[in-house]
Coordinates of C-alpha atoms in Angstrom, one line a residue:
Chain T
M1 CA 95.0 88.9 116.4
N2 CA 92.7 88.9 119.4
E3 CA 91.4 86.2 121.7
T4 CA 87.8 87.3 121.6
T5 CA 85.4 84.4 121.7
T6 CA 83.4 84.7 118.5
P7 CA 79.9 83.4 118.8
T8 CA 77.5 84.0 115.9
A9 CA 76.0 87.4 115.4
Q10 CA 72.5 86.0 116.2
S11 CA 73.5 84.6 119.5
L12 CA 75.2 87.9 120.4
I13 CA 72.2 89.9 119.5
A14 CA 70.0 87.6 121.6
S15 CA 72.3 87.7 124.6
S16 CA 72.7 91.5 124.4
L17 CA 68.9 91.9 124.4
S18 CA 68.3 89.4 127.2
K19 CA 71.1 90.9 129.5
G20 CA 70.2 94.4 128.5
D21 CA 71.6 97.3 130.5
G22 CA 68.8 97.7 133.0
N23 CA 71.0 96.3 135.8
I24 CA 73.0 99.5 136.1
P25 CA 71.7 101.2 139.2
G26 CA 69.8 104.4 138.8
V27 CA 69.5 104.1 135.0
N28 CA 66.0 103.7 133.8
S29 CA 65.3 100.5 132.0
G30 CA 64.0 102.3 128.8
R31 CA 67.7 103.0 128.1
A32 CA 68.3 99.4 127.1
A33 CA 66.4 99.9 123.8
Q34 CA 68.6 102.9 123.0
I35 CA 71.9 101.1 123.4
V36 CA 74.2 101.3 120.4
M37 CA 77.4 99.9 121.7
E38 CA 78.2 97.7 124.6
A39 CA 81.5 96.5 126.0
R40 CA 81.7 93.4 128.1
D41 CA 84.7 92.4 130.2
L42 CA 86.8 94.4 127.8
S43 CA 90.5 94.1 128.6
V44 CA 93.4 95.5 126.5
Y45 CA 97.0 94.1 126.6
Y46 CA 100.1 95.7 125.2
G47 CA 102.2 92.6 124.7
D48 CA 102.1 90.8 128.0
F49 CA 101.2 93.9 129.9
L50 CA 97.5 94.2 130.9
A51 CA 96.7 97.9 130.3
V52 CA 93.0 97.9 131.3
R53 CA 91.1 95.1 133.0
Q54 CA 87.6 94.0 132.3
A55 CA 85.6 97.1 131.6
T56 CA 81.8 96.7 131.1
F57 CA 79.7 99.6 130.0
S58 CA 77.3 100.7 127.2
I59 CA 76.7 103.6 125.0
A60 CA 73.2 104.8 124.1
R61 CA 71.6 107.1 121.6
N62 CA 71.0 110.7 122.6
E63 CA 73.7 110.5 125.2
I64 CA 77.2 111.8 125.8
T65 CA 79.3 109.3 127.7
A66 CA 82.4 110.7 129.4
F67 CA 85.5 108.6 130.4
I68 CA 87.3 110.3 133.3
G69 CA 90.1 109.3 135.5
P70 CA 93.8 109.9 136.3
S71 CA 96.6 109.6 133.7
G72 CA 97.5 106.1 132.7
C73 CA 94.1 104.6 133.7
G74 CA 93.4 103.4 130.2
K75 CA 90.6 105.8 129.2
S76 CA 92.1 106.4 125.8
T77 CA 93.1 102.7 125.4
I78 CA 89.5 101.6 126.0
L79 CA 88.2 104.4 123.7
R80 CA 90.5 103.3 120.9
S81 CA 89.3 99.7 121.2
L82 CA 85.8 100.8 120.5
N83 CA 86.6 101.5 116.8
R84 CA 89.6 99.2 116.4
M85 CA 92.2 102.0 116.3
N86 CA 94.2 99.8 118.6
D87 CA 94.7 97.4 115.6
L88 CA 97.3 99.9 114.4
I89 CA 99.5 99.3 117.4
H90 CA 101.2 96.0 116.7
S91 CA 101.5 94.8 120.3
A92 CA 97.9 95.7 121.3
R93 CA 95.5 92.8 121.9
V94 CA 91.9 93.0 122.9
V95 CA 90.1 90.4 125.1
G96 CA 86.4 90.5 125.8
T97 CA 83.6 91.7 123.7
V98 CA 82.6 94.9 122.1
L99 CA 79.2 94.8 120.5
Y100 CA 78.0 97.4 118.0
R101 CA 74.3 97.0 117.4
G102 CA 74.7 93.4 118.4
I103 CA 77.6 92.6 116.1
D104 CA 81.0 91.7 117.6
L105 CA 83.4 94.4 116.5
Y106 CA 86.3 91.9 116.7
G107 CA 84.4 89.1 115.2
P108 CA 84.6 87.7 111.6
L109 CA 81.6 89.8 110.5
A110 CA 83.4 93.1 111.2
D111 CA 85.8 94.7 108.7
P112 CA 88.1 97.2 110.5
G113 CA 87.7 99.9 107.8
E114 CA 83.9 99.7 108.0
V115 CA 84.0 99.7 111.8
R116 CA 86.1 102.9 111.8
R117 CA 83.8 104.5 109.2
R118 CA 80.7 103.9 111.3
I119 CA 82.4 104.7 114.6
G120 CA 84.2 108.0 113.9
M121 CA 87.0 109.5 115.9
V122 CA 88.3 112.9 116.8
F123 CA 91.8 113.1 118.3
Q124 CA 93.5 114.9 121.1
K125 CA 95.5 117.2 118.9
P126 CA 93.7 118.7 115.9
N127 CA 95.1 116.7 113.0
P128 CA 93.8 118.2 109.7
F129 CA 95.4 116.7 106.6
P130 CA 97.9 119.0 104.7
K131 CA 95.1 119.9 102.3
S132 CA 92.5 122.5 101.8
I133 CA 89.5 122.9 104.1
Y134 CA 87.2 121.5 101.4
D135 CA 89.5 118.5 100.7
N136 CA 89.8 117.7 104.4
V137 CA 86.1 117.3 104.7
A138 CA 85.7 115.6 101.3
F139 CA 88.5 113.1 102.0
G140 CA 86.4 110.6 103.9
P141 CA 83.4 110.6 101.5
R142 CA 85.8 110.3 98.5
V143 CA 87.6 107.2 99.7
N144 CA 84.4 105.5 100.9
E145 CA 81.9 106.2 98.0
K146 CA 81.5 107.7 94.6
F147 CA 80.1 111.2 94.7
T148 CA 79.3 113.7 92.0
K149 CA 80.8 117.2 92.4
S150 CA 77.5 118.7 93.5
E151 CA 76.7 115.9 95.9
L152 CA 80.2 116.3 97.5
D153 CA 79.7 120.0 97.8
G154 CA 76.5 119.3 99.6
V155 CA 78.1 116.8 102.0
V156 CA 81.0 119.3 102.7
E157 CA 78.6 122.1 103.5
D158 CA 76.3 120.0 105.6
S159 CA 79.2 118.6 107.6
L160 CA 80.8 122.1 108.1
R161 CA 77.4 123.4 109.2
K162 CA 76.9 120.6 111.8
A163 CA 80.4 121.4 113.1
A164 CA 79.5 125.1 113.4
L165 CA 82.3 126.1 111.1
W166 CA 80.5 126.8 107.8
D167 CA 80.0 130.6 108.4
E168 CA 83.7 131.0 109.3
V169 CA 85.1 129.2 106.3
K170 CA 82.5 129.3 103.5
D171 CA 84.4 132.0 101.6
R172 CA 87.8 130.2 101.8
L173 CA 87.1 126.6 101.3
K174 CA 90.2 126.3 99.1
A175 CA 92.5 127.7 101.8
S176 CA 94.9 125.4 103.7
A177 CA 93.4 123.8 106.7
F178 CA 96.6 124.9 108.6
S179 CA 95.4 128.5 108.1
L180 CA 92.7 127.9 110.7
S181 CA 93.1 128.5 114.5
G182 CA 93.4 125.5 116.8
G183 CA 89.8 125.5 117.8
Q184 CA 88.7 125.9 114.1
Q185 CA 91.0 123.0 113.2
Q186 CA 89.4 120.8 115.8
R187 CA 85.9 121.7 114.5
L188 CA 87.2 120.9 111.0
C189 CA 88.3 117.5 112.3
I190 CA 84.8 117.0 113.7
A191 CA 83.3 118.0 110.4
R192 CA 85.6 115.6 108.7
A193 CA 84.5 112.8 111.0
L194 CA 80.8 113.6 110.4
A195 CA 81.2 113.7 106.6
V196 CA 81.4 109.9 106.4
N197 CA 78.0 109.8 108.2
P198 CA 79.1 107.8 111.3
D199 CA 76.8 106.2 113.8
V200 CA 78.9 107.0 116.9
L201 CA 81.5 109.6 117.5
L202 CA 84.5 109.0 119.8
M203 CA 86.4 112.0 121.0
D204 CA 89.8 111.6 122.7
E205 CA 90.4 114.6 124.9
P206 CA 89.3 116.9 122.0
C207 CA 89.7 120.1 124.0
S208 CA 93.0 119.5 125.8
A209 CA 94.9 121.6 123.2
L210 CA 92.3 124.4 123.1
D211 CA 91.7 127.6 125.0
P212 CA 88.5 128.0 127.1
I213 CA 86.5 129.8 124.5
A214 CA 87.3 127.2 121.8
T215 CA 86.5 124.5 124.3
G216 CA 83.1 126.1 125.0
R217 CA 82.3 126.1 121.3
I218 CA 83.2 122.4 121.0
E219 CA 81.0 121.6 124.0
D220 CA 78.1 123.5 122.6
L221 CA 78.6 121.6 119.4
M222 CA 78.6 118.3 121.2
R223 CA 75.3 119.1 122.8
E224 CA 73.8 120.0 119.5
I225 CA 74.8 116.9 117.6
K226 CA 74.3 114.3 120.4
S227 CA 70.8 113.6 119.2
E228 CA 72.2 112.4 115.9
Y229 CA 75.4 110.9 117.0
P230 CA 76.0 109.3 120.4
I231 CA 79.3 110.6 121.7
V232 CA 82.0 109.1 123.9
I233 CA 84.5 111.6 125.2
V234 CA 87.6 111.0 127.1
T235 CA 88.5 114.0 129.2
H236 CA 91.0 115.0 131.9
N237 CA 88.7 117.8 132.9
M238 CA 86.1 116.7 135.5
Q239 CA 84.1 119.9 135.0
Q240 CA 83.9 119.2 131.3
A241 CA 82.5 115.7 132.1
A242 CA 80.0 117.2 134.5
R243 CA 79.0 119.9 132.0
V244 CA 78.4 117.9 128.9
S245 CA 77.9 114.2 129.7
D246 CA 74.9 112.2 130.5
M247 CA 76.7 109.1 131.6
T248 CA 80.2 108.9 133.2
A249 CA 82.7 106.1 133.5
F250 CA 85.3 106.6 136.1
F251 CA 88.6 104.7 135.5
S252 CA 91.3 104.4 138.0
V253 CA 94.5 102.4 138.4
E254 CA 95.0 99.4 140.6
S255 CA 98.4 98.8 142.1
T256 CA 100.1 95.7 140.9
G257 CA 103.6 94.3 141.4
D258 CA 105.0 96.6 138.8
T259 CA 104.3 100.1 140.0
N260 CA 105.7 101.8 136.8
R261 CA 102.9 100.3 134.7
P262 CA 99.8 100.1 136.7
T263 CA 96.8 98.3 135.2
G264 CA 93.7 100.5 134.6
M265 CA 90.2 99.5 135.6
L266 CA 86.7 100.8 135.3
V267 CA 85.7 101.7 138.8
E268 CA 82.2 103.0 138.4
Y269 CA 79.9 103.6 135.5
D270 CA 76.7 105.6 136.2
R271 CA 74.6 108.6 135.3
T272 CA 76.7 111.7 135.5
V273 CA 74.4 113.5 138.0
D274 CA 74.6 110.5 140.3
M275 CA 78.3 110.0 139.8
F276 CA 79.1 113.5 140.9
S277 CA 76.5 113.9 143.6
H278 CA 76.7 110.5 145.4
P279 CA 79.2 108.1 144.0
H280 CA 79.2 104.5 145.3
D281 CA 82.9 104.0 145.3
E282 CA 85.3 105.6 147.7
R283 CA 87.8 106.2 144.9
T284 CA 85.3 107.9 142.7
L285 CA 84.4 110.1 145.6
S286 CA 88.0 111.2 146.1
Y287 CA 88.5 111.8 142.4
V288 CA 85.4 113.8 141.8
S289 CA 85.9 115.8 144.9
G290 CA 89.4 116.6 143.7
R291 CA 91.3 114.8 146.4
M292 CA 93.1 112.4 144.0
G293 CA 94.5 112.4 140.5
Chain P
M1 CA 109.0 153.9 142.8
S2 CA 112.6 153.3 141.5
I3 CA 114.4 150.1 142.2
I4 CA 117.2 150.3 144.7
L5 CA 120.6 148.9 143.6
D6 CA 121.3 145.8 145.5
P7 CA 125.1 145.7 145.9
S8 CA 125.1 142.0 146.8
V9 CA 123.9 141.0 143.3
S10 CA 126.2 140.7 140.3
L11 CA 125.2 140.0 136.7
T12 CA 128.7 139.8 135.3
S13 CA 129.8 136.5 133.9
T14 CA 131.2 134.0 136.3
V15 CA 132.7 131.9 133.5
D16 CA 136.5 132.0 134.0
G17 CA 139.0 133.0 131.2
K18 CA 140.1 129.4 130.6
R19 CA 136.6 128.2 129.7
R20 CA 136.1 131.3 127.5
R21 CA 139.3 130.6 125.6
K22 CA 138.2 127.0 125.0
D23 CA 134.9 128.3 123.6
M24 CA 136.8 130.6 121.2
L25 CA 139.2 127.8 120.2
F26 CA 136.3 125.5 119.3
L27 CA 134.6 128.2 117.3
A28 CA 137.8 128.9 115.4
L29 CA 138.1 125.2 114.6
L30 CA 134.6 125.2 113.2
W31 CA 135.3 128.2 111.1
F32 CA 138.6 126.6 109.8
G33 CA 136.6 123.5 108.8
I34 CA 134.0 125.5 106.9
L35 CA 136.7 127.7 105.2
L36 CA 138.7 124.7 104.1
A37 CA 135.7 123.1 102.4
V38 CA 134.4 126.3 100.8
V39 CA 137.8 127.7 99.7
T40 CA 138.8 124.3 98.1
L41 CA 135.5 124.2 96.2
V42 CA 135.8 127.8 95.0
V43 CA 139.4 127.4 93.9
L44 CA 138.5 124.2 91.9
L45 CA 135.5 125.8 90.4
V46 CA 137.2 129.0 89.4
D47 CA 140.2 127.1 88.0
T48 CA 138.0 124.8 86.0
F49 CA 135.9 127.7 84.7
L50 CA 139.0 129.7 83.6
T51 CA 140.5 126.7 81.9
G52 CA 137.3 125.6 80.1
R53 CA 136.0 129.0 79.3
S54 CA 137.5 129.0 75.8
R55 CA 135.6 125.9 74.8
L56 CA 132.2 127.1 76.1
N57 CA 130.6 127.8 72.8
W58 CA 128.0 126.3 70.5
E59 CA 130.5 124.2 68.5
F60 CA 131.7 122.5 71.7
L61 CA 128.2 121.8 72.9
S62 CA 126.9 120.6 69.5
G63 CA 130.1 118.7 68.5
H64 CA 130.4 115.0 69.2
T65 CA 133.1 113.4 71.3
S66 CA 136.1 113.1 69.1
P67 CA 139.8 112.0 69.3
F68 CA 140.8 115.2 67.5
A69 CA 141.2 118.1 69.8
E70 CA 139.8 120.8 67.5
D71 CA 136.6 118.7 66.8
A72 CA 136.1 117.6 70.4
G73 CA 132.6 118.3 71.7
V74 CA 130.2 116.9 74.2
Q75 CA 126.8 116.5 72.5
S76 CA 126.8 112.7 72.3
A77 CA 128.1 112.6 75.9
I78 CA 125.3 114.8 77.1
F79 CA 122.6 112.8 75.4
G80 CA 124.4 109.6 76.4
S81 CA 124.2 110.6 80.0
L82 CA 120.6 111.6 79.7
W83 CA 119.7 108.3 78.0
V84 CA 121.4 106.3 80.7
V85 CA 120.7 108.2 83.8
L86 CA 117.1 109.3 83.4
P87 CA 115.6 105.8 83.0
A88 CA 117.9 104.6 85.7
G89 CA 116.7 107.3 88.1
I90 CA 113.0 106.9 87.3
S91 CA 112.9 103.1 87.5
S92 CA 114.9 102.9 90.7
L93 CA 112.9 105.7 92.2
L94 CA 109.7 103.8 91.6
I95 CA 111.1 100.6 93.0
A96 CA 112.6 102.5 96.0
I97 CA 109.2 104.2 96.8
G98 CA 107.5 100.8 96.7
T99 CA 110.1 99.1 98.9
A100 CA 110.1 102.0 101.4
A101 CA 106.3 102.1 101.6
Y102 CA 106.3 98.3 102.1
L103 CA 108.9 98.4 104.8
E104 CA 107.5 101.4 106.7
E105 CA 103.8 100.8 106.3
F106 CA 103.1 97.2 105.7
T107 CA 105.6 95.2 107.7
K108 CA 105.8 95.0 111.5
P109 CA 108.9 96.8 112.9
E110 CA 111.4 94.3 114.1
S111 CA 109.9 91.5 112.0
K112 CA 112.3 89.0 110.4
V113 CA 111.4 90.2 106.9
Q114 CA 112.3 93.8 107.8
A115 CA 115.5 92.8 109.6
F116 CA 116.6 90.8 106.5
I117 CA 115.8 93.5 104.0
N118 CA 117.5 96.2 106.2
L119 CA 120.7 94.2 106.3
T120 CA 120.6 93.7 102.6
I121 CA 120.1 97.4 101.8
Q122 CA 122.8 98.5 104.2
T123 CA 125.2 96.0 102.7
L124 CA 124.3 97.0 99.1
A125 CA 124.7 100.7 99.9
G126 CA 128.3 100.1 100.9
V127 CA 129.3 98.1 97.8
P128 CA 131.9 100.0 95.6
S129 CA 130.5 101.1 92.3
I130 CA 133.1 99.1 90.3
V131 CA 131.6 95.9 91.8
Y132 CA 128.3 96.8 90.3
G133 CA 130.2 97.2 87.0
I134 CA 131.6 93.7 87.3
L135 CA 128.2 92.4 88.2
G136 CA 126.6 94.1 85.2
L137 CA 129.3 92.8 83.0
A138 CA 128.8 89.2 84.1
F139 CA 125.0 89.1 84.3
V140 CA 123.6 91.9 82.1
A141 CA 126.1 92.7 79.4
R142 CA 127.1 89.1 79.0
G143 CA 125.8 86.0 80.8
P144 CA 122.1 85.4 81.2
L145 CA 120.8 88.7 79.8
D146 CA 123.5 89.2 77.2
W147 CA 122.4 92.8 76.3
G148 CA 125.9 93.8 75.2
F149 CA 127.5 97.2 75.8
T150 CA 124.3 99.2 75.3
V151 CA 122.4 102.1 76.9
R152 CA 120.0 99.5 78.4
T153 CA 122.8 97.6 80.2
A154 CA 124.3 100.8 81.6
S155 CA 120.9 102.1 82.7
V156 CA 120.0 98.9 84.5
V157 CA 123.3 98.7 86.3
L158 CA 123.2 102.3 87.4
A159 CA 119.6 101.8 88.6
M160 CA 120.8 98.8 90.8
M161 CA 123.7 100.9 92.1
I162 CA 121.6 103.9 93.3
L163 CA 118.7 101.8 94.5
P164 CA 119.9 101.4 98.1
V165 CA 120.4 105.2 98.5
M166 CA 117.0 105.9 97.0
I167 CA 115.3 103.4 99.4
V168 CA 117.0 104.8 102.5
A169 CA 116.0 108.4 101.4
S170 CA 112.4 107.3 100.7
R171 CA 112.1 105.5 104.0
E172 CA 113.3 108.5 105.9
A173 CA 110.8 110.7 104.1
I174 CA 108.0 108.3 104.8
R175 CA 109.0 107.9 108.4
A176 CA 108.9 111.7 108.8
V177 CA 105.2 111.9 107.9
P178 CA 103.3 112.7 111.1
S179 CA 101.5 109.6 112.4
S180 CA 98.5 111.9 113.0
Y181 CA 97.8 111.9 109.2
R182 CA 97.7 108.1 109.2
E183 CA 95.4 108.0 112.3
G184 CA 93.1 110.6 110.7
A185 CA 92.9 108.6 107.5
F186 CA 92.3 105.2 109.3
A187 CA 89.7 106.8 111.5
L188 CA 87.7 107.7 108.4
G189 CA 87.6 104.1 107.2
C190 CA 90.6 104.1 104.9
S191 CA 92.3 100.8 104.1
R192 CA 96.0 100.7 104.6
W193 CA 96.7 101.2 100.9
Q194 CA 94.3 104.2 100.7
C195 CA 96.1 105.7 103.6
V196 CA 99.5 105.2 102.1
R197 CA 98.5 106.3 98.6
Q198 CA 96.4 109.4 99.6
Q199 CA 98.1 110.7 102.8
V200 CA 101.5 109.2 103.4
L201 CA 103.1 109.4 99.9
P202 CA 101.9 112.9 99.0
A203 CA 103.2 114.1 102.3
A204 CA 106.5 112.4 101.7
V205 CA 107.1 113.8 98.2
P206 CA 109.3 116.7 99.4
G207 CA 111.6 114.4 101.3
I208 CA 111.7 111.8 98.6
A209 CA 112.5 114.4 95.9
T210 CA 115.4 115.8 98.0
G211 CA 116.8 112.4 98.9
S212 CA 116.5 110.8 95.5
I213 CA 118.3 113.6 93.8
L214 CA 121.4 112.5 95.7
G215 CA 121.1 109.1 94.0
V216 CA 120.5 110.5 90.6
S217 CA 123.4 112.9 91.0
R218 CA 125.6 110.0 91.9
A219 CA 124.6 108.1 88.8
L220 CA 125.2 111.2 86.6
G221 CA 128.8 111.5 88.0
E222 CA 129.6 107.8 87.9
S223 CA 132.3 106.5 85.4
A224 CA 133.8 103.4 87.0
P225 CA 131.0 100.9 86.4
L226 CA 130.5 102.3 82.9
I227 CA 134.1 101.6 82.0
M228 CA 133.4 98.0 82.8
L229 CA 130.2 98.2 80.8
G230 CA 131.8 99.3 77.6
A231 CA 131.0 103.0 77.4
L232 CA 132.9 104.2 74.4
A233 CA 135.6 106.8 74.4
Y234 CA 134.4 108.6 71.3
V235 CA 130.9 108.4 69.8
S236 CA 130.0 110.5 66.8
S237 CA 126.2 110.3 67.2
N238 CA 123.5 110.5 69.9
P239 CA 121.9 107.3 71.1
T240 CA 118.5 106.8 69.4
G241 CA 117.3 103.8 71.5
F242 CA 118.2 101.6 74.4
G243 CA 120.1 99.1 72.2
D244 CA 122.6 101.8 71.0
Y245 CA 126.2 102.3 71.9
Y246 CA 126.9 105.3 74.1
T247 CA 129.3 107.4 76.1
V248 CA 128.7 109.6 79.1
L249 CA 130.0 112.9 80.3
P250 CA 132.2 111.6 83.2
L251 CA 133.9 109.2 80.8
S252 CA 134.5 111.9 78.2
I253 CA 136.0 114.1 80.9
Y254 CA 138.3 111.2 81.8
K255 CA 139.3 110.6 78.2
Y256 CA 139.9 114.2 77.4
A257 CA 141.9 114.8 80.6
T258 CA 144.2 111.9 79.9
E259 CA 145.1 113.2 76.4
A260 CA 148.5 114.9 76.1
D261 CA 147.4 117.8 73.9
S262 CA 146.7 120.9 76.0
E263 CA 143.7 121.7 73.8
F264 CA 142.1 118.5 75.2
Q265 CA 142.6 119.9 78.8
Y266 CA 140.4 122.8 77.8
A267 CA 137.8 120.4 76.4
A268 CA 137.9 118.3 79.7
A269 CA 137.4 121.5 81.7
G270 CA 134.5 122.5 79.4
A271 CA 132.9 119.1 79.8
I272 CA 133.2 119.4 83.6
I273 CA 131.4 122.7 83.5
V274 CA 128.6 121.1 81.4
L275 CA 128.3 118.2 83.9
L276 CA 128.1 120.6 86.8
A277 CA 125.5 122.6 85.0
M278 CA 123.4 119.5 84.5
L279 CA 123.8 118.6 88.2
L280 CA 122.6 122.1 89.1
V281 CA 119.6 121.8 86.8
L282 CA 118.8 118.5 88.5
N283 CA 119.1 119.9 92.0
F284 CA 117.0 122.9 91.0
T285 CA 114.3 120.6 89.7
A286 CA 114.2 118.8 93.0
I287 CA 113.9 122.1 94.9
V288 CA 111.1 123.2 92.6
I289 CA 109.2 119.9 93.2
R290 CA 109.8 120.1 96.9
D291 CA 108.6 123.7 97.2
R292 CA 105.6 123.1 94.9
S293 CA 104.4 120.1 97.0
R294 CA 105.0 122.1 100.2
K295 CA 103.0 125.0 98.9
S296 CA 100.1 122.9 98.1
L297 CA 99.8 121.9 101.8

């Protein structure tokens, strides 16, 4: 399925510790101990087409990491390779390494289902299941574990509270999820993702279908939960990246022979404040100052 | 504050008369097509109803099929049809859902397995029903299985006959389930089977119900293969098991309609009304299932 080299888990843990993440300029070296996920030379192919070339970055506790960049630069592709959602696209192939707490996500020790349970995902368009509000949140816990009714009630309430939706829906948990507004549906999807108790939360342009007020609520929510769940967010909106994120990865496209399908690449990865105030790369500067993309 | 009329602007149509006449002609053709279909159907239904009206009573419904005009009823044909068609419908539905789920959710698109099964299904869907009758005669009624001219034989052959239609309908329904449901389920750690069982199939129920009713209706109205499979002309008792002899409504209609006695013509029309009523009930059931499962969304 993939061409990842698969060294043993132990050697990977050792190498991830020795390399650490301290070599990223401007990032304090204490961050290395907080790292939950790390991508090294991560490339994604669709068939023969190289969609994104050799991205290297890390995701740490207590941080929101934003992926920004113009359309087609591979932000979402990279995000989806962080929890093996790309497995569902038959032609997709991942080269390079993604480590989650030292374990190779594409190695023999990682089961795709367990990977996705631990690394949750919220999608661009709110995608509640055609079920009640309660059943949407309870779906994940039900398929993953055995719960008693009262335990499940607790998990549902807890998740909805974390997603700041409980007060709005507590009296109509049996109502269809489609009766909620777009912003509420997206918070329901966040609650649904939190209900399986993930370790990391990936968000693929979670606000692109929402109005500014709903967007603001999601952003507040992200700040509230980031201490418990490291978040990676793909966004088209630079202001959003600047508002919510601690770290930013700027992706761009490099021109190849085929101009219709340019290959994406990670241009710069740094602390958000540094990225937006004094970027190192010319392309980053043009993008964050609004001259490109 | 009022807007001044601008004489250089015209909002009248610039479409010339010829184009407009073409539009009208096309609309007229559409109406003609619809009327032709509806009028034909209404005339046939009314005529059948008027002819069969005199036989629509309890004696006709409770009487068994008989070669004597005054005794001719439909009870054994109704029960025969139910005994043959319901198991055929249920078993082929289950196989069809399994096949469709496998093809849509578990095989890679454009794989060799899928191409082969696709070709097979398309070919089978185009096979005339009498060929299924001959096949059933050679392999089920006689030959390796040797089940004789029984309810069981007829049911199995009808199931084979409607299977391709059921598979196509189920596949369409499964394909119509938004991929966002699948993504949502996978992102929560579901296995492929959990995703199919808990998200895809429930969401596909309305489509599967609507589509598979077409298959069952076809089986209910089929007589050709059952003539090959020894459905009897006149049966004086209901089947009590899968090993019994049987007759079915379409066949009774055929037998009654070919008798010379005009009293039999009334019986044939009466049996047609009963068959139509059964089809209506069937369709209505499908609509109820569809609406129920939609409402639970």
